[in-house]
Amino acid sequence: AGSSYKNEGNDIEGTDTTNLTVSNSTIHSNEDATLVGSNINLANTKIEVGTPTDHEYGSNGVIRIAAAKAVGLVDEDGKGFTVGSVDKTGNLTMNKVTLSAQGDVMAYGKTVKLQDSNLSTTNDQDLTINALNTYKRVDGTSDTWTATKDNTMDVTGTTLTNKGIIELSSGKLTMDKSNLTATGKEGAILVDARASYTDDDNGAYVNKAVNGMDVSIKDSNFSGDNGVLVVGNTVTIDGQSAAKSTNAKVFFATGTESEMTDTSIKGNGAPVNVGKDVKYDAKNTEFAPSMKTIETKPDQPSKPDKPIVTPDPKPAVDVEKNIEQGKQDMTKALADNQDNASAAVKQQAEKLSSSKMTDEEKAAQVKGYAEAIENSQASAEEKQALVKDTVKSFEPTQQSSIEAQNKQDEAAQNNNAQTVIPDVTVKTVAPAEHEGAAATVTVDGTVVNE
């Protein structure tokens, strides 16, 4: 999803509205796959890439995911294309995603959320997820990689499995109930919060961070045959967590500058916070500059639901302006209540029903509501449900919308269901002697009120 491209399509530009959403889908590619959009939302989707028997194609099994308005792909020494640069990053969300690749997996976004997903590669390739502002690949030395503490990564209920390196890098990282497993001689794990880094071929890995670039891990397990490194300005590992390595060290480090080699770790920050129930091999685990045992914090009671606040409907001067007013009100209601869109549209429709506006004004504004939902970033299924909630909660249409709802229910049962927006029309007839005009409102051809 982009606004333009050049260099045979390998430099992709985007805008605020060039977003990519994939839901309830399966993507299979025998060779490689590239997903680009200013913001990317993957939900309830399966992605399979690569051919096990293909040893000729340089990018066999490579998955590139870049949520950004400026993305550049480059040829990697004739071995196929890789992500060469990322700028003007956006939000990347994976919810209930199963991803399997024969080759490298590289993903970039301003913020990254991995939830209830399973990501893996089947060879000794890298599985790298990044929450950052800019990235530029540099041959032969450290890449340019920049982030602030606002570049957050949230990993919940997710499993990452690899025979190579698993890397989760961001400005600030939280993890809960997740498992990272890297097996084999190349199987290592890197989890970090950083502003930048250096990693020359013949030198140490140096992680640079600032205040607020923290790593917080709870009820999660790390197993890296060739080593584990967890580093940030502060680091906390708590709950029923574990960290182990079969053939190398497990390192935890904190501070504005942390330095790691194959055999040593340095850090200039506060002690690493380690919960009393965390499991690790004391002989094979090092904390830099030191460690502090903390009491495991009990789960906090859930916060009360955020109150739903939606605009108070107000009439406009004519039908078209009422449609636009309704569109603006519903757009704001959705934006202000992203965690509970269904309740928001219901409340907005109920407010309109009980307002003192004329039937004509209400009819026009409810049409604007439907247009706002259709223009939102929700999936087709979500849009369909939101329109249904709106129609059901709009009093003048409650009875007459039954037929429309039944049609939507039938469509929803179809595996390939598209968004079903009731055909709400407003027809203005000749004005009466008084100001204003009468209107006829129909929903899917049924007259609702006159």
mmCIF file of C-alpha atoms in Angstrom, residues 91 283 408:
data_model
loop_
_atom_site.group_PDB
_atom_site.id
_atom_site.type_symbol
_atom_site.label_atom_id
_atom_site.label_comp_id
_atom_site.label_asym_id
_atom_site.label_seq_id
_atom_site.Cartn_x
_atom_site.Cartn_y
_atom_site.Cartn_z
ATOM 1 C CA ASN A 91 2.424 0.985 13.565
ATOM 2 C CA LYS A 283 27.061 -20.764 36.798
ATOM 3 C CA GLN A 408 -25.963 -9.183 6.857
#
